[in-house]
mmCIF file of C-alpha atoms and ligand atoms in Angstrom:
data_model
loop_
_atom_site.group_PDB
_atom_site.id
_atom_site.type_symbol
_atom_site.label_atom_id
_atom_site.label_comp_id
_atom_site.label_asym_id
_atom_site.label_seq_id
_atom_site.Cartn_x
_atom_site.Cartn_y
_atom_site.Cartn_z
ATOM 1 C CA MET Q 1 -62.229 62.216 294.039
ATOM 2 C CA THR Q 2 -63.355 59.538 291.641
ATOM 3 C CA LEU Q 3 -61.113 58.367 288.846
ATOM 4 C CA SER Q 4 -63.465 59.730 286.197
ATOM 5 C CA GLU Q 5 -63.459 63.183 287.834
ATOM 6 C CA PHE Q 6 -59.674 63.079 287.910
ATOM 7 C CA GLN Q 7 -59.587 61.961 284.292
ATOM 8 C CA GLN Q 8 -61.838 64.874 283.382
ATOM 9 C CA LEU Q 9 -59.442 67.355 284.999
ATOM 10 C CA VAL Q 10 -56.412 65.816 283.284
ATOM 11 C CA THR Q 11 -58.075 65.945 279.872
ATOM 12 C CA THR Q 12 -59.081 69.577 280.337
ATOM 13 C CA LEU Q 13 -55.546 70.442 281.401
ATOM 14 C CA ALA Q 14 -54.117 68.749 278.352
ATOM 15 C CA ALA Q 15 -56.435 70.641 276.004
ATOM 16 C CA ASP Q 16 -55.906 74.024 277.715
ATOM 17 C CA GLY Q 17 -52.160 73.444 277.830
ATOM 18 C CA GLU Q 18 -51.893 72.714 274.108
ATOM 19 C CA LYS Q 19 -53.864 75.824 273.263
ATOM 20 C CA LEU Q 20 -51.700 77.944 275.528
ATOM 21 C CA ILE Q 21 -48.469 76.598 274.032
ATOM 22 C CA ASP Q 22 -49.629 77.043 270.454
ATOM 23 C CA ALA Q 23 -50.717 80.610 271.180
ATOM 24 C CA ALA Q 24 -47.244 81.648 272.361
ATOM 25 C CA THR Q 25 -45.514 83.705 269.638
ATOM 26 C CA THR Q 26 -42.355 84.739 271.444
ATOM 27 C CA ALA Q 27 -39.773 82.994 273.605
ATOM 28 C CA SER Q 28 -40.991 84.900 276.667
ATOM 29 C CA SER Q 29 -44.714 84.138 276.201
ATOM 30 C CA LEU Q 30 -43.762 80.495 275.724
ATOM 31 C CA GLU Q 31 -41.811 80.606 278.972
ATOM 32 C CA ASP Q 32 -44.925 82.074 280.671
ATOM 33 C CA ALA Q 33 -47.005 79.211 279.316
ATOM 34 C CA ARG Q 34 -44.448 76.701 280.606
ATOM 35 C CA THR Q 35 -44.498 78.241 284.080
ATOM 36 C CA SER Q 36 -48.273 78.320 284.313
ATOM 37 C CA LEU Q 37 -48.531 74.680 283.198
ATOM 38 C CA LEU Q 38 -45.516 72.959 284.695
ATOM 39 C CA GLY Q 39 -44.044 75.512 287.128
ATOM 40 C CA ARG Q 40 -43.009 73.803 290.368
ATOM 41 C CA LYS Q 41 -44.672 76.410 292.586
ATOM 42 C CA SER Q 42 -48.208 76.781 291.296
ATOM 43 C CA GLY Q 43 -48.255 75.279 287.828
ATOM 44 C CA ARG Q 44 -51.527 73.531 286.970
ATOM 45 C CA LEU Q 45 -49.951 70.144 286.484
ATOM 46 C CA PRO Q 46 -48.094 70.018 289.847
ATOM 47 C CA GLU Q 47 -51.357 71.166 291.486
ATOM 48 C CA LEU Q 48 -53.180 68.285 289.880
ATOM 49 C CA PHE Q 49 -50.491 65.875 291.078
ATOM 50 C CA LYS Q 50 -51.428 66.910 294.611
ATOM 51 C CA GLN Q 51 -54.948 65.547 294.017
ATOM 52 C CA LEU Q 52 -53.623 62.089 293.198
ATOM 53 C CA PRO Q 53 -53.703 60.775 296.819
ATOM 54 C CA SER Q 54 -57.456 61.543 297.021
ATOM 55 C CA LEU Q 55 -58.151 58.695 294.618
ATOM 56 C CA ALA Q 56 -59.064 55.247 295.897
ATOM 57 C CA PRO Q 57 -55.889 53.156 296.404
ATOM 58 C CA GLU Q 58 -56.799 50.742 293.599
ATOM 59 C CA GLU Q 59 -57.209 53.687 291.199
ATOM 60 C CA LEU Q 60 -53.873 55.364 292.044
ATOM 61 C CA ARG Q 61 -51.937 53.451 289.446
ATOM 62 C CA GLU Q 62 -54.191 54.417 286.551
ATOM 63 C CA GLY Q 63 -54.517 58.032 287.722
ATOM 64 C CA GLY Q 64 -50.725 58.292 287.940
ATOM 65 C CA SER Q 65 -50.160 57.011 284.456
ATOM 66 C CA LEU Q 66 -52.830 59.367 283.049
ATOM 67 C CA ILE Q 67 -51.226 62.470 284.517
ATOM 68 C CA ASN Q 68 -47.686 61.368 283.666
ATOM 69 C CA ALA Q 69 -48.697 60.848 280.034
ATOM 70 C CA VAL Q 70 -50.078 64.390 279.861
ATOM 71 C CA LYS Q 71 -46.925 65.772 281.469
ATOM 72 C CA ALA Q 72 -44.753 64.121 278.805
ATOM 73 C CA LYS Q 73 -47.088 65.324 276.058
ATOM 74 C CA LEU Q 74 -46.975 68.949 277.228
ATOM 75 C CA GLU Q 75 -43.200 68.890 277.614
ATOM 76 C CA ALA Q 76 -42.782 67.597 274.078
ATOM 77 C CA ARG Q 77 -45.182 70.211 272.750
ATOM 78 C CA LEU Q 78 -43.279 73.004 274.523
ATOM 79 C CA GLU Q 79 -40.004 71.799 272.991
ATOM 80 C CA ASP Q 80 -41.526 71.673 269.479
ATOM 81 C CA ARG Q 81 -42.926 75.155 269.811
ATOM 82 C CA ARG Q 82 -39.586 76.474 271.135
ATOM 83 C CA ARG Q 83 -37.832 75.106 268.035
ATOM 84 C CA GLN Q 84 -40.404 76.629 265.687
ATOM 85 C CA LEU Q 85 -40.060 80.057 267.278
ATOM 86 C CA ASP Q 86 -36.223 79.829 267.191
ATOM 87 C CA ALA Q 87 -36.158 78.966 263.525
ATOM 88 C CA ALA Q 88 -38.609 81.736 262.639
ATOM 89 C CA SER Q 89 -36.770 84.408 264.597
ATOM 90 C CA SER Q 90 -33.281 83.500 263.349
ATOM 91 C CA SER Q 91 -34.425 83.491 259.744
ATOM 92 C CA LYS Q 92 -35.957 86.900 260.342
ATOM 93 C CA ARG Q 93 -32.935 88.434 262.041
ATOM 94 C CA ASN Q 94 -29.855 86.898 260.395
ATOM 95 C CA VAL Q 95 -30.589 85.525 256.979
ATOM 96 C CA ASP Q 96 -31.685 87.668 254.075
ATOM 97 C CA LEU Q 97 -32.213 85.191 251.306
ATOM 98 C CA THR Q 98 -32.474 87.956 248.721
ATOM 99 C CA MET Q 99 -28.986 89.292 249.508
ATOM 100 C CA PRO Q 100 -26.484 88.731 246.654
ATOM 101 C CA ALA Q 101 -23.782 86.189 247.550
ATOM 102 C CA ARG Q 102 -20.415 87.564 248.566
ATOM 103 C CA ARG Q 103 -17.965 87.639 245.626
ATOM 104 C CA GLN Q 104 -15.199 85.057 245.806
ATOM 105 C CA TRP Q 105 -11.992 86.799 244.718
ATOM 106 C CA GLN Q 106 -9.725 84.512 242.806
ATOM 107 C CA GLY Q 107 -6.232 84.943 241.427
ATOM 108 C CA SER Q 108 -5.662 84.742 237.692
ATOM 109 C CA LYS Q 109 -2.752 84.783 235.287
ATOM 110 C CA HIS Q 110 -1.135 88.061 234.316
ATOM 111 C CA PRO Q 111 -1.629 89.121 230.666
ATOM 112 C CA VAL Q 112 2.125 88.863 230.030
ATOM 113 C CA THR Q 113 2.139 85.333 231.467
ATOM 114 C CA LEU Q 114 -0.787 84.408 229.211
ATOM 115 C CA VAL Q 115 1.111 85.694 226.175
ATOM 116 C CA ILE Q 116 4.305 83.842 227.163
ATOM 117 C CA GLU Q 117 2.378 80.583 227.589
ATOM 118 C CA GLU Q 118 0.674 80.994 224.246
ATOM 119 C CA ILE Q 119 3.996 81.655 222.497
ATOM 120 C CA GLU Q 120 5.599 78.668 224.244
ATOM 121 C CA GLU Q 121 2.781 76.457 223.023
ATOM 122 C CA ILE Q 122 3.224 77.512 219.389
ATOM 123 C CA PHE Q 123 6.966 76.775 219.480
ATOM 124 C CA ARG Q 124 6.530 73.580 221.493
ATOM 125 C CA GLU Q 125 4.499 72.177 218.609
ATOM 126 C CA LEU Q 126 7.529 72.835 216.383
ATOM 127 C CA GLY Q 127 9.801 70.819 218.679
ATOM 128 C CA PHE Q 128 11.276 73.655 220.770
ATOM 129 C CA THR Q 129 11.923 73.020 224.464
ATOM 130 C CA ILE Q 130 12.186 75.536 227.290
ATOM 131 C CA ALA Q 131 15.602 76.580 228.620
ATOM 132 C CA LEU Q 132 16.165 78.995 231.504
ATOM 133 C CA GLY Q 133 19.204 81.032 232.495
ATOM 134 C CA PRO Q 134 20.250 83.213 235.432
ATOM 135 C CA GLU Q 135 19.212 86.877 235.670
ATOM 136 C CA ALA Q 136 22.565 87.837 237.216
ATOM 137 C CA GLU Q 137 25.138 87.349 234.478
ATOM 138 C CA THR Q 138 28.819 87.888 233.891
ATOM 139 C CA GLU Q 139 30.091 90.337 231.332
ATOM 140 C CA TRP Q 140 31.346 87.422 229.265
ATOM 141 C CA TYR Q 141 27.942 85.747 228.875
ATOM 142 C CA ASN Q 142 25.989 88.950 228.487
ATOM 143 C CA PHE Q 143 28.340 90.771 226.097
ATOM 144 C CA THR Q 144 31.758 89.312 225.210
ATOM 145 C CA SER Q 145 30.677 85.866 223.993
ATOM 146 C CA LEU Q 146 27.886 87.537 222.035
ATOM 147 C CA ASN Q 147 30.399 89.480 219.982
ATOM 148 C CA PHE Q 148 29.918 92.903 221.568
ATOM 149 C CA PRO Q 149 33.110 94.943 221.092
ATOM 150 C CA PRO Q 150 34.636 96.114 224.414
ATOM 151 C CA ASP Q 151 33.744 99.732 223.664
ATOM 152 C CA HIS Q 152 30.083 99.019 222.799
ATOM 153 C CA PRO Q 153 27.812 101.625 224.411
ATOM 154 C CA ALA Q 154 25.617 98.884 225.987
ATOM 155 C CA LEU Q 155 28.531 98.086 228.323
ATOM 156 C CA ASP Q 156 28.315 101.599 229.675
ATOM 157 C CA LEU Q 157 27.118 102.188 233.242
ATOM 158 C CA HIS Q 158 24.398 104.327 231.727
ATOM 159 C CA ASP Q 159 22.680 101.370 230.076
ATOM 160 C CA THR Q 160 23.487 98.382 232.258
ATOM 161 C CA LEU Q 161 22.695 97.672 235.890
ATOM 162 C CA TYR Q 162 25.922 96.299 237.368
ATOM 163 C CA LEU Q 163 25.771 94.265 240.591
ATOM 164 C CA GLY Q 164 29.535 94.272 241.020
ATOM 165 C CA GLU Q 165 32.669 94.077 238.977
ATOM 166 C CA ASN Q 166 31.917 91.891 235.959
ATOM 167 C CA VAL Q 167 28.485 90.906 237.298
ATOM 168 C CA MET Q 168 25.321 92.538 236.060
ATOM 169 C CA LEU Q 169 21.617 92.035 235.641
ATOM 170 C CA ARG Q 170 21.380 90.594 232.143
ATOM 171 C CA THR Q 171 20.319 93.202 229.590
ATOM 172 C CA HIS Q 172 18.703 90.565 227.358
ATOM 173 C CA THR Q 173 17.980 86.818 227.333
ATOM 174 C CA SER Q 174 20.620 86.170 224.635
ATOM 175 C CA PRO Q 175 23.185 84.790 227.157
ATOM 176 C CA VAL Q 176 20.942 81.711 227.295
ATOM 177 C CA GLN Q 177 22.004 81.055 223.669
ATOM 178 C CA ILE Q 178 25.577 80.595 224.872
ATOM 179 C CA ARG Q 179 24.676 78.553 227.947
ATOM 180 C CA THR Q 180 22.524 76.243 225.804
ATOM 181 C CA MET Q 181 25.159 75.708 223.098
ATOM 182 C CA GLN Q 182 27.705 74.926 225.838
ATOM 183 C CA LYS Q 183 25.435 72.294 227.359
ATOM 184 C CA PHE Q 184 23.777 70.569 224.391
ATOM 185 C CA LYS Q 185 24.871 69.232 221.027
ATOM 186 C CA PRO Q 186 22.893 70.219 217.920
ATOM 187 C CA PRO Q 187 20.182 69.831 216.840
ATOM 188 C CA ILE Q 188 19.214 72.618 219.248
ATOM 189 C CA ARG Q 189 15.785 74.196 219.370
ATOM 190 C CA ILE Q 190 15.036 76.149 222.527
ATOM 191 C CA LEU Q 191 12.802 78.914 223.744
ATOM 192 C CA SER Q 192 13.904 80.908 226.763
ATOM 193 C CA PRO Q 193 11.456 83.198 228.543
ATOM 194 C CA GLY Q 194 12.733 85.363 231.382
ATOM 195 C CA ASN Q 195 13.337 88.844 232.705
ATOM 196 C CA ALA Q 196 15.949 91.301 231.496
ATOM 197 C CA TYR Q 197 17.006 94.674 232.900
ATOM 198 C CA ARG Q 198 18.105 98.002 231.480
ATOM 199 C CA ARG Q 199 18.669 101.413 232.967
ATOM 200 C CA ASP Q 200 15.660 102.815 231.189
ATOM 201 C CA PHE Q 201 13.292 105.425 232.423
ATOM 202 C CA PHE Q 202 9.904 103.995 233.278
ATOM 203 C CA ASP Q 203 7.715 105.555 230.575
ATOM 204 C CA ALA Q 204 4.787 104.482 228.418
ATOM 205 C CA SER Q 205 6.889 102.067 226.376
ATOM 206 C CA HIS Q 206 9.931 101.250 228.575
ATOM 207 C CA ALA Q 207 10.353 99.505 231.910
ATOM 208 C CA PRO Q 208 13.647 98.907 233.779
ATOM 209 C CA MET Q 209 12.710 95.246 234.102
ATOM 210 C CA PHE Q 210 10.943 93.537 231.244
ATOM 211 C CA ALA Q 211 10.161 90.040 230.040
ATOM 212 C CA GLN Q 212 11.885 88.684 226.960
ATOM 213 C CA ILE Q 213 11.637 85.457 225.045
ATOM 214 C CA GLU Q 214 14.748 84.201 223.335
ATOM 215 C CA GLY Q 215 14.610 81.583 220.599
ATOM 216 C CA LEU Q 216 17.519 79.600 219.193
ATOM 217 C CA ALA Q 217 17.775 76.924 216.493
ATOM 218 C CA ILE Q 218 21.169 75.375 215.582
ATOM 219 C CA ASP Q 219 21.877 72.428 213.303
ATOM 220 C CA ASP Q 220 23.586 71.303 210.115
ATOM 221 C CA GLY Q 221 22.501 73.421 207.169
ATOM 222 C CA VAL Q 222 20.032 75.742 208.903
ATOM 223 C CA SER Q 223 19.433 78.835 206.776
ATOM 224 C CA PHE Q 224 17.668 82.182 206.759
ATOM 225 C CA VAL Q 225 14.762 80.425 205.019
ATOM 226 C CA ASP Q 226 14.143 78.454 208.230
ATOM 227 C CA LEU Q 227 14.215 81.651 210.275
ATOM 228 C CA LYS Q 228 11.755 83.413 208.023
ATOM 229 C CA ALA Q 229 9.414 80.448 207.647
ATOM 230 C CA THR Q 230 9.333 79.687 211.367
ATOM 231 C CA LEU Q 231 8.763 83.262 212.508
ATOM 232 C CA THR Q 232 6.111 83.857 209.834
ATOM 233 C CA HIS Q 233 4.344 80.680 210.957
ATOM 234 C CA PHE Q 234 4.516 81.941 214.531
ATOM 235 C CA ALA Q 235 2.979 85.334 213.631
ATOM 236 C CA ASN Q 236 0.114 83.676 211.754
ATOM 237 C CA GLN Q 237 -0.554 81.323 214.625
ATOM 238 C CA PHE Q 238 -0.440 83.994 217.285
ATOM 239 C CA PHE Q 239 -2.240 86.884 215.592
ATOM 240 C CA GLY Q 240 -4.363 84.891 213.195
ATOM 241 C CA LYS Q 241 -3.519 85.141 209.475
ATOM 242 C CA THR Q 242 -1.591 88.401 209.282
ATOM 243 C CA LYS Q 243 0.827 90.235 206.984
ATOM 244 C CA THR Q 244 4.463 90.222 208.069
ATOM 245 C CA ARG Q 245 7.664 91.812 206.803
ATOM 246 C CA PHE Q 246 11.359 91.590 207.606
ATOM 247 C CA ARG Q 247 13.572 94.681 207.739
ATOM 248 C CA PRO Q 248 17.371 94.594 207.770
ATOM 249 C CA SER Q 249 18.754 95.412 211.201
ATOM 250 C CA TYR Q 250 21.901 95.101 213.261
ATOM 251 C CA PHE Q 251 22.867 93.086 216.332
ATOM 252 C CA PRO Q 252 26.481 92.222 217.194
ATOM 253 C CA PHE Q 253 25.576 88.536 217.656
ATOM 254 C CA THR Q 254 23.667 87.928 214.399
ATOM 255 C CA GLU Q 255 24.603 88.374 210.759
ATOM 256 C CA PRO Q 256 22.547 89.075 208.772
ATOM 257 C CA SER Q 257 20.004 90.543 211.217
ATOM 258 C CA ALA Q 258 16.363 91.392 210.683
ATOM 259 C CA GLU Q 259 13.495 92.863 212.613
ATOM 260 C CA MET Q 260 10.080 91.414 211.995
ATOM 261 C CA ASP Q 261 6.985 93.581 211.748
ATOM 262 C CA VAL Q 262 3.370 92.466 211.734
ATOM 263 C CA GLU Q 263 0.542 94.430 210.209
ATOM 264 C CA CYS Q 264 -0.736 96.889 212.825
ATOM 265 C CA GLN Q 265 -3.355 94.930 214.770
ATOM 266 C CA LEU Q 266 -5.329 98.100 215.510
ATOM 267 C CA CYS Q 267 -5.787 99.635 212.027
ATOM 268 C CA HIS Q 268 -4.848 96.607 209.873
ATOM 269 C CA GLY Q 269 -2.387 98.573 207.820
ATOM 270 C CA SER Q 270 -4.144 101.823 207.085
ATOM 271 C CA GLY Q 271 -2.107 103.793 209.624
ATOM 272 C CA CYS Q 272 -3.152 104.986 213.083
ATOM 273 C CA PRO Q 273 -1.586 106.638 216.155
ATOM 274 C CA GLY Q 274 -0.831 103.141 217.575
ATOM 275 C CA CYS Q 275 1.578 102.389 214.699
ATOM 276 C CA LYS Q 276 2.568 106.024 214.204
ATOM 277 C CA GLY Q 277 0.911 105.997 210.820
ATOM 278 C CA THR Q 278 3.128 103.255 209.357
ATOM 279 C CA GLY Q 279 0.586 100.413 209.361
ATOM 280 C CA TRP Q 280 3.234 98.081 210.886
ATOM 281 C CA MET Q 281 4.332 97.058 214.361
ATOM 282 C CA GLU Q 282 7.724 95.637 215.237
ATOM 283 C CA ILE Q 283 7.500 92.466 217.310
ATOM 284 C CA LEU Q 284 10.994 90.957 217.393
ATOM 285 C CA GLY Q 285 14.677 91.120 216.523
ATOM 286 C CA SER Q 286 16.314 88.149 214.824
ATOM 287 C CA GLY Q 287 19.157 86.956 212.661
ATOM 288 C CA MET Q 288 21.576 84.182 211.722
ATOM 289 C CA VAL Q 289 23.768 83.456 214.734
ATOM 290 C CA HIS Q 290 27.189 85.027 214.116
ATOM 291 C CA PRO Q 291 29.925 82.383 213.553
ATOM 292 C CA SER Q 292 32.064 83.860 216.319
ATOM 293 C CA VAL Q 293 29.146 83.375 218.759
ATOM 294 C CA ILE Q 294 28.854 79.713 217.795
ATOM 295 C CA ASN Q 295 32.613 79.299 218.221
ATOM 296 C CA ALA Q 296 32.654 81.195 221.541
ATOM 297 C CA ALA Q 297 30.074 78.711 222.874
ATOM 298 C CA GLY Q 298 32.363 75.819 221.902
ATOM 299 C CA LEU Q 299 30.583 74.546 218.787
ATOM 300 C CA ASP Q 300 32.170 74.363 215.344
ATOM 301 C CA ALA Q 301 30.898 77.264 213.242
ATOM 302 C CA ASP Q 302 32.271 75.592 210.102
ATOM 303 C CA ARG Q 303 29.813 72.775 210.617
ATOM 304 C CA TYR Q 304 26.807 74.353 212.353
ATOM 305 C CA THR Q 305 24.623 77.299 211.462
ATOM 306 C CA GLY Q 306 21.517 78.633 213.144
ATOM 307 C CA TRP Q 307 19.220 81.502 213.833
ATOM 308 C CA ALA Q 308 17.947 83.299 216.891
ATOM 309 C CA PHE Q 309 15.334 85.822 217.860
ATOM 310 C CA GLY Q 310 14.348 87.895 220.846
ATOM 311 C CA MET Q 311 10.934 89.382 221.508
ATOM 312 C CA GLY Q 312 9.162 91.307 224.231
ATOM 313 C CA PRO Q 313 5.949 89.622 225.420
ATOM 314 C CA ALA Q 314 4.815 92.815 227.197
ATOM 315 C CA ARG Q 315 4.854 94.628 223.862
ATOM 316 C CA ILE Q 316 2.970 91.767 222.282
ATOM 317 C CA ALA Q 317 0.433 91.794 225.128
ATOM 318 C CA MET Q 318 -0.059 95.523 224.474
ATOM 319 C CA LEU Q 319 -0.792 94.769 220.815
ATOM 320 C CA ARG Q 320 -3.042 91.836 221.586
ATOM 321 C CA TYR Q 321 -5.090 93.538 224.300
ATOM 322 C CA ASP Q 322 -4.906 97.100 222.981
ATOM 323 C CA ILE Q 323 -3.055 98.472 226.034
ATOM 324 C CA PRO Q 324 -1.756 102.014 225.475
ATOM 325 C CA ASP Q 325 0.787 102.249 228.313
ATOM 326 C CA ILE Q 326 3.208 99.514 229.480
ATOM 327 C CA ARG Q 327 3.007 100.746 233.082
ATOM 328 C CA ILE Q 328 -0.569 99.466 233.330
ATOM 329 C CA LEU Q 329 0.911 95.958 233.111
ATOM 330 C CA TYR Q 330 2.929 96.547 236.282
ATOM 331 C CA ASP Q 331 0.292 98.338 238.388
ATOM 332 C CA SER Q 332 -1.350 95.124 239.689
ATOM 333 C CA ASP Q 333 -4.748 96.808 239.450
ATOM 334 C CA VAL Q 334 -7.261 93.962 239.421
ATOM 335 C CA ARG Q 335 -9.891 96.163 237.783
ATOM 336 C CA PHE Q 336 -7.639 96.158 234.717
ATOM 337 C CA LEU Q 337 -6.277 92.606 235.051
ATOM 338 C CA TYR Q 338 -9.755 91.081 235.378
ATOM 339 C CA GLN Q 339 -10.734 92.601 232.048
ATOM 340 C CA ILE Q 340 -8.189 90.302 230.439
ATOM 341 C CA SER Q 341 -8.173 87.135 232.514
ATOM 342 C CA ARG Q 342 -10.566 85.744 235.053
HETATM 343 N N1 LIG T 1 18.906 90.395 222.291
HETATM 344 C C1 LIG T 1 18.279 91.281 221.354
HETATM 345 C C2 LIG T 1 17.664 92.464 222.128
HETATM 346 O O1 LIG T 1 17.546 92.370 223.321
HETATM 347 C C3 LIG T 1 17.202 90.597 220.570
HETATM 348 C C4 LIG T 1 17.733 89.546 219.665
HETATM 349 C C5 LIG T 1 17.849 88.233 220.094
HETATM 350 C C6 LIG T 1 18.082 89.828 218.363
HETATM 351 C C7 LIG T 1 18.312 87.233 219.237
HETATM 352 C C8 LIG T 1 18.570 88.874 217.503
HETATM 353 C C9 LIG T 1 18.666 87.560 217.959
HETATM 354 O O2 LIG T 1 17.302 93.445 221.560
#
């Protein structure tokens, strides 16, 4: 065979091979093309290799390089086509670009936590710091030092969850008043968020465990004016400019005592089922710290005066977010929680 005849055959093979490869549309038809071109047994290229020795000896070198070049070219083309087909079939089978992305679930703060943080921030700007106390308390801290008489009904097993003799789950955050006055010298301005416990039934407005925030301010010459001004400022900050009122009340550890109401946030004073027609909602209990409480904590009641308050952030969250039943706050139902914080 002459070199030019051989060259002719190689060129034809190259052209046919490229066509065959490009025409393959599936992995198996591409494999067929590979076998018919390069297959060891009777592929066209190996067959052509067999013709190589029929060339004149001085033409062997050039003939060899011609056929080797075509072999490399076809192999590369097969590999390219295999990649194309792979990409096309995997995008068809596995990836639907129109499918909505999967939702990333993310934790968020509980409404009561949000309210506590907001209240902390308002008082922090007034110079209050955060103080924490234990949830398991002794009778002395929870009741005696706070001026409860020994026969007060709150001490009864019916109202208090006792953990043992003299040890109970605190029924309010007021023991932190005592612990703070024992530890720090006036001026004292603290806020104390935490949980408290009572043997209540779990109904729409009561829970056996509930959050409370205690506030305490003690110094020389602190008066009821400071109490009223500070708590009114707080209500206006938290609810936005709102009407407030103070009603006389009673707590063993404050004298005088007052409960603070804000204008009903649902009807703005006209009266609705939410405020039982009164136009007002109670948000906290407060009063001037009783001198015997100041003395019990080891400070001199002849020198220092002060005021305190306690409020329930769950109740305030219910007002703020228009929640009709306190139990919703403890259900951990994200469909509800996500409506408030995301
Ligand atoms: N400890 C009272 C309660 O739980 C609230 C309160 C705190 C009232 C401080 C006056 C002063 O109801």
